[in-house]
Amino acid sequence: MDLARSEVAGPEPRSGKSPGGRTARRGPARRRDLRGSAARLGLMALPVAFFAVFFAYPVAAIVARGLKADGSWQFGRIGEVIGQSDIQQVLWFTTWQALASTALTLLIALPGAYVFARFDFRGKQVLRAVVTVPFVLPTVVVGTAFLAVIGRGGLFDELWGMRLDTTVWAILLAHVFFNYAVVVRTVGGLWSGLDPRQEEAARMLGASRLTAWRTVTLPALAPAVAAAALMVFLFTFTSFGVVQILGGPAYSTLEVEIYRQTAQLLDLPTAAVLTIVQFAAVGAVLAVHAWTVRRRESALKLVDAAATVRRPRGAGQWSLLGFVLLTVALLILLPLGVLVQRSLDGPGGYGFLYYETLRSADGGAFLVPAIDAIWNSLRYAVVATVIALVIGGLAAAALTRRAGRLVRGFDALLMLPLGVSAVTVGFGFLIALDEPPLDLRASWILVPLAQALVGVPFVVRTMLPVLRAVDGRLREAAAVLGASPLRAWREVDFPLVRRALLIAAGFAFAVSLGEFGATVFIARPDNPTLPVAVARLLGRAGDLNYGQAMALSTILMVVCAVSLLLLERLRTERTTGEF
């Protein structure tokens, strides 16, 4: 490494000493560029093949199955489906609830982003893990938690003794609960790197605190706020588990309607049209998101985040910290606490009855004891994490050097699984992967593959900023000294990104553990995952099934919380990344 650094820092050869000097230097540089391009294409090969086989092909297969009839495409069905009044109602509800959820999330979470960016206080790491737990929780568990607060026999019923029509508010608040960490981490990460002296200079020139923030800080934060808003809109626009549990038959998003048309009505043409509509909307959102990310990366000069953090000073700052703590307590801890309370509240009083009954299959909801879902989920999540690290690590390495539209298009491709209907992907697995050499319908590997599709974007978004921060001259020096791209990565990049790799693995594991949309189609009855088991129990009548669903949700919540606490021990104030 010392030799490599000396090569980087050494003097450049003088130009003009020999007629062929420029050509002699240009030749090695061009060869290095060609080797770099070839290495980048080689790194992209496996991720592109993975996404082509296990994402593009299944989605295309189910869309083709729905829009093809008698060997010809029936594109007229698109207008027919969109023209139906019930579908228009679904589109309207999907759009306005996503907009309302995004606005409400920004309003509630921006003070938290400031507190995490600027304040240093006891318990900050634990609090950061607490606000991140909802994001990696399965949407089924989020819906279950708010169902425990607002739904049947919920906390509101006990307080006021009457049933209120709170379904829409429950959905909106559940989305805020789920996406609070997106704003805190995305906006707070940039906010912590902004130089506070710029705002202080504006105040010294006579500007009020609000004017200084509006004219100096807000414009600098705008790209991060826009990126966070787009991500929240994307997640709420494609909401499935939360609306499926809380909305009931009266409220459906596009994702819920695709599931209903596919699994319940077997109306593939309508499901295919809705998939195309969702795909177009998600593509537009991701294009805008990519633009905001590029603008954020290139338009600002950031300072060391550790230098901008200080203890709260004055009544105003302590009040702001208290407001954020109260928000976290009511928005996050209350639903999770009620979830735990419901799991312990049995017919004979508080105890572990519902947990004990998980060891029995006598209830009839499963072919195996419900507790087996814990082992299944852990096993699947480990395999999915390994796949996501390999695919996402190669993709992040390929994206390290920005190079034109090809690489930007590849980056957008990696984000598509977060927005395209997971229900469509899961059903597409059953339709497309049913013939040799990819007859995988009876194979357990289908579940980890579907989960890895969701984990890869988190691996890329976590590792990419760190890889781009590595001094490229170190790689060039290693190449000049004869190191292969693999050895250069092992000797130069890996020691610097090892911590980010562990964080990416933790996120991929937690997200894979809670994947529901695709898994609900492909998980076998004798090998259910935790989210599938929770949804199945909630779909059955009886206090025992409801209590077992609460118990399984609590177990899943604890596993995710432990994973996040371990990640926070790895994380430092200088860790970068979107998640």
PDB file of C-alpha atoms in Angstrom, residues 44-160:
ATOM      1  CA  MET A  44     -22.139  -5.824 -14.646  1.00  0.00           C
ATOM      2  CA  ALA A  45     -22.561  -9.174 -16.409  1.00  0.00           C
ATOM      3  CA  LEU A  46     -23.763 -11.245 -13.443  1.00  0.00           C
ATOM      4  CA  PRO A  47     -26.138  -8.597 -11.993  1.00  0.00           C
ATOM      5  CA  VAL A  48     -27.641  -7.956 -15.437  1.00  0.00           C
ATOM      6  CA  ALA A  49     -28.120 -11.691 -16.008  1.00  0.00           C
ATOM      7  CA  PHE A  50     -29.647 -12.085 -12.529  1.00  0.00           C
ATOM      8  CA  PHE A  51     -32.151  -9.275 -13.061  1.00  0.00           C
ATOM      9  CA  ALA A  52     -32.938 -10.424 -16.598  1.00  0.00           C
ATOM     10  CA  VAL A  53     -33.767 -13.989 -15.513  1.00  0.00           C
ATOM     11  CA  PHE A  54     -35.374 -13.416 -12.130  1.00  0.00           C
ATOM     12  CA  PHE A  55     -36.996 -10.009 -12.602  1.00  0.00           C
ATOM     13  CA  ALA A  56     -37.520  -8.923 -16.206  1.00  0.00           C
ATOM     14  CA  TYR A  57     -38.462 -12.369 -17.502  1.00  0.00           C
ATOM     15  CA  PRO A  58     -41.139 -13.171 -14.860  1.00  0.00           C
ATOM     16  CA  VAL A  59     -42.680  -9.689 -15.103  1.00  0.00           C
ATOM     17  CA  ALA A  60     -42.702  -9.830 -18.910  1.00  0.00           C
ATOM     18  CA  ALA A  61     -44.184 -13.334 -18.797  1.00  0.00           C
ATOM     19  CA  ILE A  62     -47.170 -12.382 -16.669  1.00  0.00           C
ATOM     20  CA  VAL A  63     -47.799  -9.190 -18.667  1.00  0.00           C
ATOM     21  CA  ALA A  64     -47.653 -11.156 -21.918  1.00  0.00           C
ATOM     22  CA  ARG A  65     -49.972 -13.804 -20.472  1.00  0.00           C
ATOM     23  CA  GLY A  66     -52.507 -11.093 -19.680  1.00  0.00           C
ATOM     24  CA  LEU A  67     -52.309  -9.010 -22.867  1.00  0.00           C
ATOM     25  CA  LYS A  68     -51.910 -11.768 -25.461  1.00  0.00           C
ATOM     26  CA  ALA A  69     -54.877 -13.635 -26.899  1.00  0.00           C
ATOM     27  CA  ASP A  70     -54.844 -16.002 -29.886  1.00  0.00           C
ATOM     28  CA  GLY A  71     -51.198 -15.160 -30.529  1.00  0.00           C
ATOM     29  CA  SER A  72     -51.737 -11.388 -30.886  1.00  0.00           C
ATOM     30  CA  TRP A  73     -51.383  -8.471 -28.501  1.00  0.00           C
ATOM     31  CA  GLN A  74     -54.582  -6.922 -27.203  1.00  0.00           C
ATOM     32  CA  PHE A  75     -53.455  -3.422 -26.262  1.00  0.00           C
ATOM     33  CA  GLY A  76     -57.028  -2.190 -26.430  1.00  0.00           C
ATOM     34  CA  ARG A  77     -57.538  -3.831 -23.053  1.00  0.00           C
ATOM     35  CA  ILE A  78     -55.475  -1.079 -21.448  1.00  0.00           C
ATOM     36  CA  GLY A  79     -58.068   1.575 -22.225  1.00  0.00           C
ATOM     37  CA  GLU A  80     -60.919  -0.744 -21.302  1.00  0.00           C
ATOM     38  CA  VAL A  81     -59.473  -1.552 -17.883  1.00  0.00           C
ATOM     39  CA  ILE A  82     -58.502   2.029 -17.026  1.00  0.00           C
ATOM     40  CA  GLY A  83     -61.961   3.183 -18.073  1.00  0.00           C
ATOM     41  CA  GLN A  84     -63.695   1.058 -15.437  1.00  0.00           C
ATOM     42  CA  SER A  85     -65.050   3.149 -12.572  1.00  0.00           C
ATOM     43  CA  ASP A  86     -63.820   0.805  -9.835  1.00  0.00           C
ATOM     44  CA  ILE A  87     -60.290   0.814 -11.316  1.00  0.00           C
ATOM     45  CA  GLN A  88     -60.326   4.607 -11.529  1.00  0.00           C
ATOM     46  CA  GLN A  89     -61.275   4.695  -7.859  1.00  0.00           C
ATOM     47  CA  VAL A  90     -58.296   2.445  -7.066  1.00  0.00           C
ATOM     48  CA  LEU A  91     -55.972   4.704  -9.086  1.00  0.00           C
ATOM     49  CA  TRP A  92     -57.297   7.806  -7.344  1.00  0.00           C
ATOM     50  CA  PHE A  93     -56.956   6.333  -3.852  1.00  0.00           C
ATOM     51  CA  THR A  94     -53.459   5.012  -4.646  1.00  0.00           C
ATOM     52  CA  THR A  95     -52.284   8.440  -5.799  1.00  0.00           C
ATOM     53  CA  TRP A  96     -53.828  10.700  -3.190  1.00  0.00           C
ATOM     54  CA  GLN A  97     -52.967   8.505  -0.210  1.00  0.00           C
ATOM     55  CA  ALA A  98     -49.353   8.365  -1.454  1.00  0.00           C
ATOM     56  CA  LEU A  99     -49.231  12.169  -1.754  1.00  0.00           C
ATOM     57  CA  ALA A 100     -50.867  12.647   1.655  1.00  0.00           C
ATOM     58  CA  SER A 101     -48.571  10.062   3.272  1.00  0.00           C
ATOM     59  CA  THR A 102     -45.497  11.744   1.768  1.00  0.00           C
ATOM     60  CA  ALA A 103     -46.501  15.227   2.951  1.00  0.00           C
ATOM     61  CA  LEU A 104     -47.356  13.961   6.440  1.00  0.00           C
ATOM     62  CA  THR A 105     -44.093  12.019   6.687  1.00  0.00           C
ATOM     63  CA  LEU A 106     -42.008  15.078   5.741  1.00  0.00           C
ATOM     64  CA  LEU A 107     -43.905  17.267   8.205  1.00  0.00           C
ATOM     65  CA  ILE A 108     -43.348  14.860  11.111  1.00  0.00           C
ATOM     66  CA  ALA A 109     -39.853  13.558  10.253  1.00  0.00           C
ATOM     67  CA  LEU A 110     -37.915  16.712   9.270  1.00  0.00           C
ATOM     68  CA  PRO A 111     -37.518  17.871  12.912  1.00  0.00           C
ATOM     69  CA  GLY A 112     -36.135  14.410  13.665  1.00  0.00           C
ATOM     70  CA  ALA A 113     -33.679  14.714  10.778  1.00  0.00           C
ATOM     71  CA  TYR A 114     -32.367  17.966  12.270  1.00  0.00           C
ATOM     72  CA  VAL A 115     -32.044  16.499  15.755  1.00  0.00           C
ATOM     73  CA  PHE A 116     -30.079  13.471  14.540  1.00  0.00           C
ATOM     74  CA  ALA A 117     -27.907  15.662  12.301  1.00  0.00           C
ATOM     75  CA  ARG A 118     -26.991  18.414  14.763  1.00  0.00           C
ATOM     76  CA  PHE A 119     -27.487  17.172  18.333  1.00  0.00           C
ATOM     77  CA  ASP A 120     -25.359  14.875  20.459  1.00  0.00           C
ATOM     78  CA  PHE A 121     -27.233  13.306  23.365  1.00  0.00           C
ATOM     79  CA  ARG A 122     -27.179  10.160  25.463  1.00  0.00           C
ATOM     80  CA  GLY A 123     -28.904   7.208  23.828  1.00  0.00           C
ATOM     81  CA  LYS A 124     -28.646   8.620  20.306  1.00  0.00           C
ATOM     82  CA  GLN A 125     -27.524   5.324  18.745  1.00  0.00           C
ATOM     83  CA  VAL A 126     -30.338   3.399  20.409  1.00  0.00           C
ATOM     84  CA  LEU A 127     -32.880   6.012  19.311  1.00  0.00           C
ATOM     85  CA  ARG A 128     -31.584   5.877  15.737  1.00  0.00           C
ATOM     86  CA  ALA A 129     -32.035   2.109  15.761  1.00  0.00           C
ATOM     87  CA  VAL A 130     -35.550   2.504  17.192  1.00  0.00           C
ATOM     88  CA  VAL A 131     -36.682   4.858  14.416  1.00  0.00           C
ATOM     89  CA  THR A 132     -35.142   2.568  11.786  1.00  0.00           C
ATOM     90  CA  VAL A 133     -36.819  -0.614  13.036  1.00  0.00           C
ATOM     91  CA  PRO A 134     -40.183   0.213  11.386  1.00  0.00           C
ATOM     92  CA  PHE A 135     -38.532   0.590   7.975  1.00  0.00           C
ATOM     93  CA  VAL A 136     -37.190  -2.945   7.967  1.00  0.00           C
ATOM     94  CA  LEU A 137     -40.282  -4.433   9.587  1.00  0.00           C
ATOM     95  CA  PRO A 138     -42.553  -6.349   7.226  1.00  0.00           C
ATOM     96  CA  THR A 139     -45.530  -4.283   6.127  1.00  0.00           C
ATOM     97  CA  VAL A 140     -47.689  -7.059   7.538  1.00  0.00           C
ATOM     98  CA  VAL A 141     -46.275  -6.390  11.008  1.00  0.00           C
ATOM     99  CA  VAL A 142     -46.761  -2.627  10.576  1.00  0.00           C
ATOM    100  CA  GLY A 143     -50.381  -3.199   9.630  1.00  0.00           C
ATOM    101  CA  THR A 144     -50.790  -5.583  12.558  1.00  0.00           C
ATOM    102  CA  ALA A 145     -49.317  -3.037  14.991  1.00  0.00           C
ATOM    103  CA  PHE A 146     -51.752  -0.322  13.896  1.00  0.00           C
ATOM    104  CA  LEU A 147     -54.570  -2.838  13.844  1.00  0.00           C
ATOM    105  CA  ALA A 148     -53.799  -3.460  17.516  1.00  0.00           C
ATOM    106  CA  VAL A 149     -54.029   0.294  18.203  1.00  0.00           C
ATOM    107  CA  ILE A 150     -56.959   1.303  16.011  1.00  0.00           C
ATOM    108  CA  GLY A 151     -58.630  -1.861  14.741  1.00  0.00           C
ATOM    109  CA  ARG A 152     -60.794  -4.514  16.357  1.00  0.00           C
ATOM    110  CA  GLY A 153     -60.712  -4.064  20.088  1.00  0.00           C
ATOM    111  CA  GLY A 154     -57.977  -1.509  19.580  1.00  0.00           C
ATOM    112  CA  LEU A 155     -56.699   1.115  21.992  1.00  0.00           C
ATOM    113  CA  PHE A 156     -59.011   3.818  20.617  1.00  0.00           C
ATOM    114  CA  ASP A 157     -62.028   1.597  21.197  1.00  0.00           C
ATOM    115  CA  GLU A 158     -60.967   1.031  24.796  1.00  0.00           C
ATOM    116  CA  LEU A 159     -60.365   4.739  25.430  1.00  0.00           C
ATOM    117  CA  TRP A 160     -63.584   6.091  23.960  1.00  0.00           C
TER     118      TRP A 160
END
